[in-house]
Amino acid sequence: MYRALYGYKSSLSDYLSFDASDRFTLLDAENQKSDQQKEWLLAQNGIGQLGYVPYNYIEKLKCTPTEVVKFIDGSIEAIHLQAGSEGGGVFSQIDRYNLQKLLQHRATYLESVKHDKSIAEKRVNKRPAPEPPGNEDGRQVVSRRTSSGKKAPPPPPTRDSSLGLNDSSVGTVSSPSTASSCGSPGDTITYVNQTANGEVTIQKDTPTPTTPTGTKFRPNSFEIETSPVLTLPPPTGSPNISDHPSPLIPPGIGPELIEEIRINTGLSFDKSKIALETVLGYIGFKIPELSSSMDEIFKTTHNLKQSSEIGTSRDAKRLEVIFSELAACKDDSQQRSWALHEDEAIIKEYIEELNSILENAKKSICRKVVAEENYECIHNLVQYYQMETRLSIRLLLLKSFGALCGLDKMAITMLLCSVLPLELAHDITNKSDEVQRLSYASLVLSMIFSTGEPIPTNLHEHLNEDFISFILSLIENPPTDEHEDQATDLLVSLILAYNLHMETAGKNLVMDVFAEKGTVKIFTEKVMLLFNRGDDPVNIFEHQPEAPNSVIKFFQDLYSAKKTANLLYINDAMVLIDILIRQISDLPAGDATRSSFLILTNYLIRNSDYEDHRHRSVELGALFRSIVTEESDCVSDKKIVAEILKTYEHLF
């Protein structure tokens, strides 16, 4: 550890400015080979700044190794704090260079402590600051006068132009009182020194051996000139990052690394990508000279074309193999017409791997493979499910169908138009005593109906009023406690999903069954709970366009006709009005959900017995009038409210 005896100011980027009593540690002090370099030493000042200091301006302090290491660590921490507060966590090239030097310095110092406990330091008498290294004769001047009387600035040593340390103009100092003495041939070299009491001394020297004379003057007499400086190579021994050219980064290395992480850890693609990003970022942080290479590697995870990515993806190859093997199993089942139980373990292993890839691999790769040959793999899986009789395999296939529904909306369309809905409906009605099969079948059928898109007309012939009535019976009167705990909520979601396909103003099988049954207590309680929470159990995917809210649509359909508008108990109907007032008040103008609530409110007032109880009519009237007068362009909402106020003026 060293302490500054005097202050020193420099405008050169590679030289430290400091005040008296500032502290330093020296970097590579023992590796300075020439006498010239021993007079200017590379130091760090404890706040993350590196630069050269004049050797005779500093003195060594008696410090323990712990204090020195703590001082170096403080400088490293200062660089991190500065990058976090000013650079948004991004290190500049200079920061990376300084970090590298400080980390090397710390390691070197700790190594030297092990071999040598103390280093003798000769006391150096105070003398003028030595010339910085770097010019053609091995010296750098503070200022130079030519035979013409004009001054040329000294060229400072620089680390490397690749570090972003651009050359800058340097001010040179001279005294007007001595300007007339500089007209003789040859160069005059001027040294600037500072005494302990703050005065500055100028000493002049010429190439011929003469004794320099000193003249004292006050800083106010300075004359400042600026001019460009030359760029010289860095001092001997200083690291040069440009000496280590960046390696060639293969364009597909990012996806390959993610693939390796997936294979060896079992993580999903998204988590594997996060793991890769974390590792590359940490390497770039700890080894700054590798930072740009780490960035380039991570960029390759985005830039690779999908066609190339699929060609190199292990997941894509495994999907193709699995789909091929399952298609062969389907063909074997058709030929044999009986189950070969010896192959059950192999088939289950294939399907389990399929489910793992569909859930964890990159979605774009899975979509591409599944869509090949016009989704032939989906048709094969459906046919295999239709022929397979073993429950363990059928349950695994149901998981596969669920994963395919979450993967691609087109996969849902393909399943909706296949025989799978009929197979699932058959399982629900004929195997309802098996809770696990009932739950899986109900969930997958809800997924297939979740988009609300038009369904084939033949489905209505099989998923008819009897089917809806059977499901409601299971909900209202579950055969076992296990049914109530595991299957009831899934069956409620199935009815809500199936109702998405029914036209509000047209023939609605679901509402016909409700009108016939009258009260369905458990079902309405569960749907009321969903409505109060704002939950939609059918909306489990992020496919676009998004389907209507199944719970709101159910209540709209319920109140759209007088035959079903009074199925709710009076207390439930009042709670529904309370929820509507709260939701409409909270939602902004133009929100599609607010429009849906207003449509439902209109149906409720028009078709139910609201005139009998007029629950919270004052609040409803005030809410309607505020919507009519609000400053918004939502014409549809204002039209609905204006119609209500006009038709039912006596209520509000």
XYZ file of N, CA and C in Angstrom, residues 142-143 145 151 172-179 190-195 197-204 213-224:
114
model
N 6.300 17.315 -20.470
C 5.095 18.026 -20.079
C 4.797 19.117 -21.084
N 5.811 19.836 -21.560
C 5.615 20.790 -22.650
C 6.917 20.933 -23.413
N 9.050 23.382 -26.461
C 9.110 24.544 -27.337
C 10.023 24.214 -28.509
N 4.524 25.720 -29.116
C 4.608 24.584 -28.203
C 3.868 23.373 -28.774
N -0.956 22.504 -22.248
C 0.446 22.647 -21.873
C 0.608 23.957 -21.144
N 1.562 24.003 -20.272
C 1.712 25.130 -19.364
C 3.033 25.831 -19.625
N 3.022 27.134 -19.683
C 4.257 27.914 -19.811
C 4.066 29.242 -19.130
N 5.155 29.938 -18.909
C 5.113 31.256 -18.271
C 5.389 32.322 -19.294
N 4.523 33.354 -19.418
C 4.762 34.412 -20.389
C 6.091 35.107 -20.169
N 6.566 35.164 -18.944
C 7.799 35.888 -18.666
C 9.017 35.228 -19.256
N 8.936 33.952 -19.611
C 10.092 33.243 -20.158
C 9.916 32.927 -21.621
N 8.845 33.379 -22.249
C 8.581 33.026 -23.640
C 9.641 33.568 -24.567
N 10.496 21.683 -20.661
C 10.057 22.342 -19.430
C 9.403 21.316 -18.507
N 9.854 21.256 -17.227
C 9.276 20.372 -16.218
C 8.406 21.198 -15.277
N 7.294 20.685 -14.898
C 6.407 21.374 -13.949
C 6.381 20.564 -12.663
N 6.741 21.209 -11.542
C 6.758 20.552 -10.240
C 5.903 21.354 -9.269
N 5.527 20.731 -8.204
C 4.724 21.391 -7.180
C 5.373 21.158 -5.829
N 5.550 22.268 -5.066
C 6.187 22.162 -3.759
C 5.162 21.790 -2.714
N 4.192 23.465 -0.190
C 3.287 24.546 0.218
C 2.325 24.961 -0.875
N 2.258 24.184 -1.956
C 1.277 24.457 -3.001
C 1.811 25.263 -4.164
N 3.075 25.809 -4.095
C 3.606 26.572 -5.209
C 4.096 25.624 -6.299
N 4.082 26.132 -7.517
C 4.488 25.346 -8.675
C 5.832 25.847 -9.170
N 6.746 24.962 -9.507
C 8.081 25.317 -10.007
C 8.243 24.817 -11.422
N 8.726 25.683 -12.315
C 9.023 25.287 -13.699
C 10.529 25.127 -13.826
N 10.994 24.030 -14.375
C 12.400 23.806 -14.661
C 12.544 23.509 -16.144
N 13.490 24.202 -16.782
C 13.693 24.032 -18.224
C 14.968 23.242 -18.461
N 17.433 25.633 -14.436
C 17.143 26.700 -13.477
C 15.663 26.730 -13.205
N 15.305 27.183 -12.005
C 13.893 27.187 -11.621
C 13.388 28.581 -11.398
N 12.178 28.817 -11.774
C 11.515 30.095 -11.560
C 10.183 29.836 -10.886
N 9.935 30.500 -9.745
C 8.665 30.328 -9.046
C 7.638 31.297 -9.588
N 6.425 30.838 -9.694
C 5.347 31.709 -10.122
C 4.029 31.154 -9.612
N 3.016 32.021 -9.641
C 1.689 31.640 -9.191
C 0.897 30.995 -10.321
N -0.031 30.115 -10.013
C -0.814 29.456 -11.073
C -1.550 30.425 -11.966
N -1.902 31.639 -11.497
C -2.654 32.589 -12.312
C -1.892 33.049 -13.534
N -0.554 32.853 -13.550
C 0.242 33.307 -14.686
C 0.323 32.275 -15.785
N -0.458 31.159 -15.668
C -0.387 30.098 -16.677
C -0.956 30.573 -17.998
N -0.346 30.122 -19.086
C -0.878 30.328 -20.430
C -1.191 28.953 -21.002
N -2.451 28.720 -21.392
C -2.895 27.388 -21.799
C -3.005 27.318 -23.312
